mmCIF file of C-alpha atoms in Angstrom:
data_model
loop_
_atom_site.group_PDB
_atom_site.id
_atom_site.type_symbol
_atom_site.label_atom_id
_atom_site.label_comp_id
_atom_site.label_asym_id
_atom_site.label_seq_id
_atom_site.Cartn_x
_atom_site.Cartn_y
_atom_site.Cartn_z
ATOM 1 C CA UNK G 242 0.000 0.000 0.000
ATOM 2 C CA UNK G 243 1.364 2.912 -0.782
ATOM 3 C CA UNK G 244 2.317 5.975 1.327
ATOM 4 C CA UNK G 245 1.035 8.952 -0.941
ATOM 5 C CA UNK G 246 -2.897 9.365 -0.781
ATOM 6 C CA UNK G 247 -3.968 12.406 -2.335
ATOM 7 C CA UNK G 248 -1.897 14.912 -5.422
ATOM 8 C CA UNK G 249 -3.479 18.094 -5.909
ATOM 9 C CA UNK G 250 -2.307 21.764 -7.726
ATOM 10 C CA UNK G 251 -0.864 24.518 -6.336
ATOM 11 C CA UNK G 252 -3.437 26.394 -6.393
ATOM 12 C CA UNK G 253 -5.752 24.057 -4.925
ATOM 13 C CA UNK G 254 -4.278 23.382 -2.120
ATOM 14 C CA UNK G 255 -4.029 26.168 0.249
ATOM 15 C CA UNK G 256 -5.883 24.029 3.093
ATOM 16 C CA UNK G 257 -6.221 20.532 3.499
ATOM 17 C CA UNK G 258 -9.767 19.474 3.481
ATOM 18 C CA UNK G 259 -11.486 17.482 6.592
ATOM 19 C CA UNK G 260 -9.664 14.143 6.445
ATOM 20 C CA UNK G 261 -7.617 14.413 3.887
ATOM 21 C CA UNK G 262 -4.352 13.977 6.011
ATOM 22 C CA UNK G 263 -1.006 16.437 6.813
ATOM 23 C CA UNK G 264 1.060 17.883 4.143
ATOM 24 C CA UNK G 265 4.711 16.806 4.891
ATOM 25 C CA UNK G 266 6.235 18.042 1.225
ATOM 26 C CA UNK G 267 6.279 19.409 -2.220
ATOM 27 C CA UNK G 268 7.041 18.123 -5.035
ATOM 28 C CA UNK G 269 7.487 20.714 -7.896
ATOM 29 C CA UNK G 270 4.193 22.339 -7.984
ATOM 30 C CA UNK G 271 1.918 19.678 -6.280
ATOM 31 C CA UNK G 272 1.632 18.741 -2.194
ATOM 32 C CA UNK G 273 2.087 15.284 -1.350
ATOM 33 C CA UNK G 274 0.009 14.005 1.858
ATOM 34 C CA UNK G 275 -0.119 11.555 4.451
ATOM 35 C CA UNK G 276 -2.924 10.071 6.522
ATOM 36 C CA UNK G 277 -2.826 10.977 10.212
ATOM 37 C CA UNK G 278 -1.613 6.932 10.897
ATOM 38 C CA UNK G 279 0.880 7.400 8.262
ATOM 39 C CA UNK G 280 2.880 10.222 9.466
ATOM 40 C CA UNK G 281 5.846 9.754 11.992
ATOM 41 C CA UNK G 282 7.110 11.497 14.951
ATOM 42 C CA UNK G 283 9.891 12.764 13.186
ATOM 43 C CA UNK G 284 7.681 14.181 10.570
ATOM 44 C CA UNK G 285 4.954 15.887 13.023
ATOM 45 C CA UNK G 286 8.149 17.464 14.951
ATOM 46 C CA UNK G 287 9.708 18.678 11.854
ATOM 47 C CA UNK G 288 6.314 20.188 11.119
ATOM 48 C CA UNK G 289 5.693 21.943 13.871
ATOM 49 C CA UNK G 290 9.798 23.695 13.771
ATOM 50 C CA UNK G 291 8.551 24.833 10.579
ATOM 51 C CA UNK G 292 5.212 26.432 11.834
ATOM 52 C CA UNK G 293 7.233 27.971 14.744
ATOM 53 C CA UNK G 294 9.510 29.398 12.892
ATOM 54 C CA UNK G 295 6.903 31.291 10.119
ATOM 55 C CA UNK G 296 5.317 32.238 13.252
ATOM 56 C CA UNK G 297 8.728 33.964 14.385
ATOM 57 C CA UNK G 298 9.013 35.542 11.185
ATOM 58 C CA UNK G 299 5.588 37.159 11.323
ATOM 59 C CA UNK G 300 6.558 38.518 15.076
ATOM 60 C CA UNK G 301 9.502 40.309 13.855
ATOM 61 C CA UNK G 302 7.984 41.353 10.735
ATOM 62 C CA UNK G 303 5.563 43.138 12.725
ATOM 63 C CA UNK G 304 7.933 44.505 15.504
ATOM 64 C CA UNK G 305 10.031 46.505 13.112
ATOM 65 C CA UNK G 306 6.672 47.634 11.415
ATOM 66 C CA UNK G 307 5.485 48.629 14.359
ATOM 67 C CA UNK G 308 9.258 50.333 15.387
ATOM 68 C CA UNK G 309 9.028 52.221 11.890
ATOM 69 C CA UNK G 310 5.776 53.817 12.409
ATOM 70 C CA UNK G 311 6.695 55.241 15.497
ATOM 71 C CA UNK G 312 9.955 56.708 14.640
ATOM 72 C CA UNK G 313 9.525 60.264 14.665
ATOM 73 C CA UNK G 314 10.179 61.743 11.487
ATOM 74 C CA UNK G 315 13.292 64.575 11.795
ATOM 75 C CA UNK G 316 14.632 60.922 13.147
ATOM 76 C CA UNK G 317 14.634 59.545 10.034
ATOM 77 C CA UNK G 318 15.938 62.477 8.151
ATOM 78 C CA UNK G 319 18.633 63.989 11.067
ATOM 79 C CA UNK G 320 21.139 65.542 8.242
ATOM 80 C CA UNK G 321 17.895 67.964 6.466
ATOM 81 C CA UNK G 322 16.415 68.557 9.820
ATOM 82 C CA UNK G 323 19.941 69.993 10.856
ATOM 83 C CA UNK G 324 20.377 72.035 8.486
ATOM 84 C CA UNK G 325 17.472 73.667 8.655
ATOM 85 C CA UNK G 326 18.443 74.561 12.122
ATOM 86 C CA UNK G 327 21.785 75.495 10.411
ATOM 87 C CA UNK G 328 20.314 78.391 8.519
ATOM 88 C CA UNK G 329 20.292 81.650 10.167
ATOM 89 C CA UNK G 330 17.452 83.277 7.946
ATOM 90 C CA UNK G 331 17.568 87.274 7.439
ATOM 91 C CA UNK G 332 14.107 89.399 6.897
ATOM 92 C CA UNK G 333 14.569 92.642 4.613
ATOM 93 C CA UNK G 334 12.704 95.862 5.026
ATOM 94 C CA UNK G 335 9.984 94.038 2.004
ATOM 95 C CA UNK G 336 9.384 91.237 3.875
ATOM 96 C CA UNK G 337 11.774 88.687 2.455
ATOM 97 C CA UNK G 338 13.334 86.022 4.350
ATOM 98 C CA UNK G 339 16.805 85.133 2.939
ATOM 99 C CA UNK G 340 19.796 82.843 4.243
ATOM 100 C CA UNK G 341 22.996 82.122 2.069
ATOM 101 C CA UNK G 342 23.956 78.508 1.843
ATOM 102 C CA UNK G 343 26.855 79.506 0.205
ATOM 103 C CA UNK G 344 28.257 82.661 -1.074
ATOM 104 C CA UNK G 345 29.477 83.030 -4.274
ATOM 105 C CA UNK G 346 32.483 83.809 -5.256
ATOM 106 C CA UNK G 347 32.027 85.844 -8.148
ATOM 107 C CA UNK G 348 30.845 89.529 -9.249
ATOM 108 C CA UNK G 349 26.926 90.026 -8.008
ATOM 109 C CA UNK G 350 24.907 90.989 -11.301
ATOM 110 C CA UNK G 351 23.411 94.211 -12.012
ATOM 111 C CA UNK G 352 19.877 95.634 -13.041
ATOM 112 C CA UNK G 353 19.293 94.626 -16.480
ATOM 113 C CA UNK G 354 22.116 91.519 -16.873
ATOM 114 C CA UNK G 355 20.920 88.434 -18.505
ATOM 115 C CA UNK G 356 21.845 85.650 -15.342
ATOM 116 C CA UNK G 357 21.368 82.095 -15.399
ATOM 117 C CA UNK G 358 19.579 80.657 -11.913
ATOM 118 C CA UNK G 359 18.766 76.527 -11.112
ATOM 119 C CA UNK G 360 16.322 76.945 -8.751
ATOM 120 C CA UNK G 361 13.539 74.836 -6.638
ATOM 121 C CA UNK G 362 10.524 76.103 -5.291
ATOM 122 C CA UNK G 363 8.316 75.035 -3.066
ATOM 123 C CA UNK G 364 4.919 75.664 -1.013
ATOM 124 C CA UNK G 365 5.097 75.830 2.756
ATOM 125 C CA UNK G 366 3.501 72.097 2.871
ATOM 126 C CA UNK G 367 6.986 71.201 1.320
ATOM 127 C CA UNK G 368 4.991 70.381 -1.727
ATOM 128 C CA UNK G 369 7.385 71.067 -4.244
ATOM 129 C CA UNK G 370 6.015 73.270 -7.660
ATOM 130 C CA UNK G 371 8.800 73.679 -9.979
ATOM 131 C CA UNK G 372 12.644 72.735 -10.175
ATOM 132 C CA UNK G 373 15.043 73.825 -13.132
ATOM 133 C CA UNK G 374 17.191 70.728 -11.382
ATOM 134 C CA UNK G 375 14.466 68.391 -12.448
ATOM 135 C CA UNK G 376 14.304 69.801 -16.221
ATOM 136 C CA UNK G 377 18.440 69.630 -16.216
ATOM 137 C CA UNK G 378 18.214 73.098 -17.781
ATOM 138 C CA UNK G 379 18.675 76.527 -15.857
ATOM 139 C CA UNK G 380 16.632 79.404 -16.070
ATOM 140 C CA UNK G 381 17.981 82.660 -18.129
ATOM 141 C CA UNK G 382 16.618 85.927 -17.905
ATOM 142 C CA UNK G 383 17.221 89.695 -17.605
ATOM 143 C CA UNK G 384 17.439 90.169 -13.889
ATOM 144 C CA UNK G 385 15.740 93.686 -12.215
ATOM 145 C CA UNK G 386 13.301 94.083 -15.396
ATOM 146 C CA UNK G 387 10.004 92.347 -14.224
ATOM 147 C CA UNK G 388 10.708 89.118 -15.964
ATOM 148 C CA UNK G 389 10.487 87.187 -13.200
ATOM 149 C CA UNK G 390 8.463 87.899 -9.416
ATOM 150 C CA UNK G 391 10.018 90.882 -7.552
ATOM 151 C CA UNK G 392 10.463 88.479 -4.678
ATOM 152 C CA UNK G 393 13.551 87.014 -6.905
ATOM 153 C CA UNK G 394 14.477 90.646 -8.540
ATOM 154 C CA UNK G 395 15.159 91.744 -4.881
ATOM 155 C CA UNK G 396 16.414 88.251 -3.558
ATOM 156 C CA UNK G 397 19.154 87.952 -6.138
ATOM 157 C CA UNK G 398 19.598 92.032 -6.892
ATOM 158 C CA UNK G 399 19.604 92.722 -3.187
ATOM 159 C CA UNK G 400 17.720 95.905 -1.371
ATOM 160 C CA UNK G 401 17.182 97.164 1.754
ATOM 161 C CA UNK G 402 18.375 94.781 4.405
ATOM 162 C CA UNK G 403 19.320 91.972 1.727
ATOM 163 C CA UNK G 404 22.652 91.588 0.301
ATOM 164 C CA UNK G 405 23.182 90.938 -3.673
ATOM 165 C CA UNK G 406 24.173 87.392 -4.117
ATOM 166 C CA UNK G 407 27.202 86.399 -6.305
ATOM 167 C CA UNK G 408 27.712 84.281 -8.748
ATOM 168 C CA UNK G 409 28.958 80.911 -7.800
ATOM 169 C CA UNK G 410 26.304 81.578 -4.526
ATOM 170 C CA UNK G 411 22.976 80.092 -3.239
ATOM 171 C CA UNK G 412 20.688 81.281 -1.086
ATOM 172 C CA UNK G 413 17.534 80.503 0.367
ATOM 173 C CA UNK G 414 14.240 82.913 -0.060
ATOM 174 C CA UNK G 415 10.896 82.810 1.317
ATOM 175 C CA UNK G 416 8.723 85.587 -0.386
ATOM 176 C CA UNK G 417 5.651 86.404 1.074
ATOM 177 C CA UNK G 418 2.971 86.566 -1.411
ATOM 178 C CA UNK G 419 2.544 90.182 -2.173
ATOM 179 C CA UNK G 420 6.418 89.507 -3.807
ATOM 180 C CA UNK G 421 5.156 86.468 -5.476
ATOM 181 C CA UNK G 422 1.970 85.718 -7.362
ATOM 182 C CA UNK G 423 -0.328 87.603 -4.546
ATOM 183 C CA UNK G 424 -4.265 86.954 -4.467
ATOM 184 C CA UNK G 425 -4.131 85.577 -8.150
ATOM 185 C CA UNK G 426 -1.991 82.414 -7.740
ATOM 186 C CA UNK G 427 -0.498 81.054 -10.138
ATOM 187 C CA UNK G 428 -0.865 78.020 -12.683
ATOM 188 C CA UNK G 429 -3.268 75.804 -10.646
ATOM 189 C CA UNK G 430 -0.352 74.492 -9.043
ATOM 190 C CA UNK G 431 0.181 78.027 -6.874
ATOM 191 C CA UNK G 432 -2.626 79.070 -4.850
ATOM 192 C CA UNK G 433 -3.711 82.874 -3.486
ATOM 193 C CA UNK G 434 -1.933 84.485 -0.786
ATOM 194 C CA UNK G 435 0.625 81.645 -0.822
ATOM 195 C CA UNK G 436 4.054 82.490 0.648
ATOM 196 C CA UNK G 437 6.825 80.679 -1.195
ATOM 197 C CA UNK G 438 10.225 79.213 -0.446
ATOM 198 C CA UNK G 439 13.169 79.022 -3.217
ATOM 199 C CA UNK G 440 16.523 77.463 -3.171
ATOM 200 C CA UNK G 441 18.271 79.611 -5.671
ATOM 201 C CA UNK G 442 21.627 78.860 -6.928
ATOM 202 C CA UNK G 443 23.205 81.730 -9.155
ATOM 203 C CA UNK G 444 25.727 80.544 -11.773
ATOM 204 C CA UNK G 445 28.431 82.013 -13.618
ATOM 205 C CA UNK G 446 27.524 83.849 -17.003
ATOM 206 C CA UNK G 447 28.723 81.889 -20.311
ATOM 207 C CA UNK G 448 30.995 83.902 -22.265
ATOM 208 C CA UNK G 449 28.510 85.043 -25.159
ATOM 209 C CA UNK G 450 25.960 86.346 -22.344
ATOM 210 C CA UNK G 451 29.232 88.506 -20.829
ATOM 211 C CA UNK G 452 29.437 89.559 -24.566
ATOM 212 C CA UNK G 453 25.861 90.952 -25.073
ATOM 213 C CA UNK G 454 25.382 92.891 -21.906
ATOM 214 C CA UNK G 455 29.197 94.526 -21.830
#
């Protein structure tokens, strides 16, 4: 008589029915079972070290869920929270809020000069609405002539209690919205009265931009 009493498929087999026995092994894609008589101490110990141990599995599967969730979230991300607290931001007699990452090393750019700016900005939810990072491509335009929001005119021109930023430099601005897109908003994407925060990086003028303005 043989041992093996019942083949089924995969996916047929996901619980053995009343009476059909204890699965003890696969074999390629279909379960091979025993009748209770049938199976051995050997086999019903085995059996049970593998149920213990998917059972252990499961436990710590759900301990470090459970650890996750409740890590605190400037834990998980020490090095941005820090350097936040790093920043020593600077309010000008408009309103703006500036802090320089890094200052540039070259000249700062005057009224009228065509610069080129990378640049991401963001809403205070940290919902981010534009980045000439994410593009690859930097933004160019005539600075101090209203092509752009007179938050960044001022932020990267300088003014009353703001210093002009140099090229080579980056700086942080957050423009309140009567420097931005005011009660209008902007796009869909920028809403009324929304104050904004930029990370502006100011880079060196290519050679045939030094050529036009000079």
């Amino acid at each position: 008589m043989t041992s093996i009493l019942s083949t089924c498929p995969l996916v047929a087999c996901r619980a053995p029915r009343q009476g059909r026995g204890i699965r003890i092994q696969q074999v390629s894609r279909r379960f091979v079972y025993k009748s209770r008589t049938q199976v051995t101490a050997t086999e019903v110990a085995h059996e049970q070290r593998k149920r213990q141990a998917r059972q252990e599995v499961r436990h710590d599967r759900r301990t470090l869920l459970s650890a996750t969730l409740a890590t605190p979230l400037l834990s998980i991300v020490p090095s941005e929270a820090h350097a936040v607290e790093e920043c020593q931001y600077s309010t000008s007699a408009s309103g703006i809020q500036y802090c320089d990452v890094e200052e540039g090393t070259g000249p700062s750019p005057v009224a009228g000069q065509t610069i080129r700016c990378h640049y991401t900005g963001k809403l205070t939810t940290g919902f981010t609405f534009d980045s000439s990072y994410d593009r690859g491509r930097p933004l160019t335009f005539n600075v101090g002539v209203g092509q752009v929001i007179k938050g960044w005119d001022e932020g990267i021109l300088g003014g009353e209690g703001i210093t002009p930023m140099k090229e080579g430099g980056k700086r942080k601005l957050i423009i309140p919205s009567e420097l931005a897109y005011g009660s209008r908003g902007a796009g869909g994407v920028i809403p009324p009265n929304a104050t904004l925060m930029f990370d502006v990086e100011l880079l060196p003028l290519t050679k045939s931009a030094k050529r036009k303005f000079f």
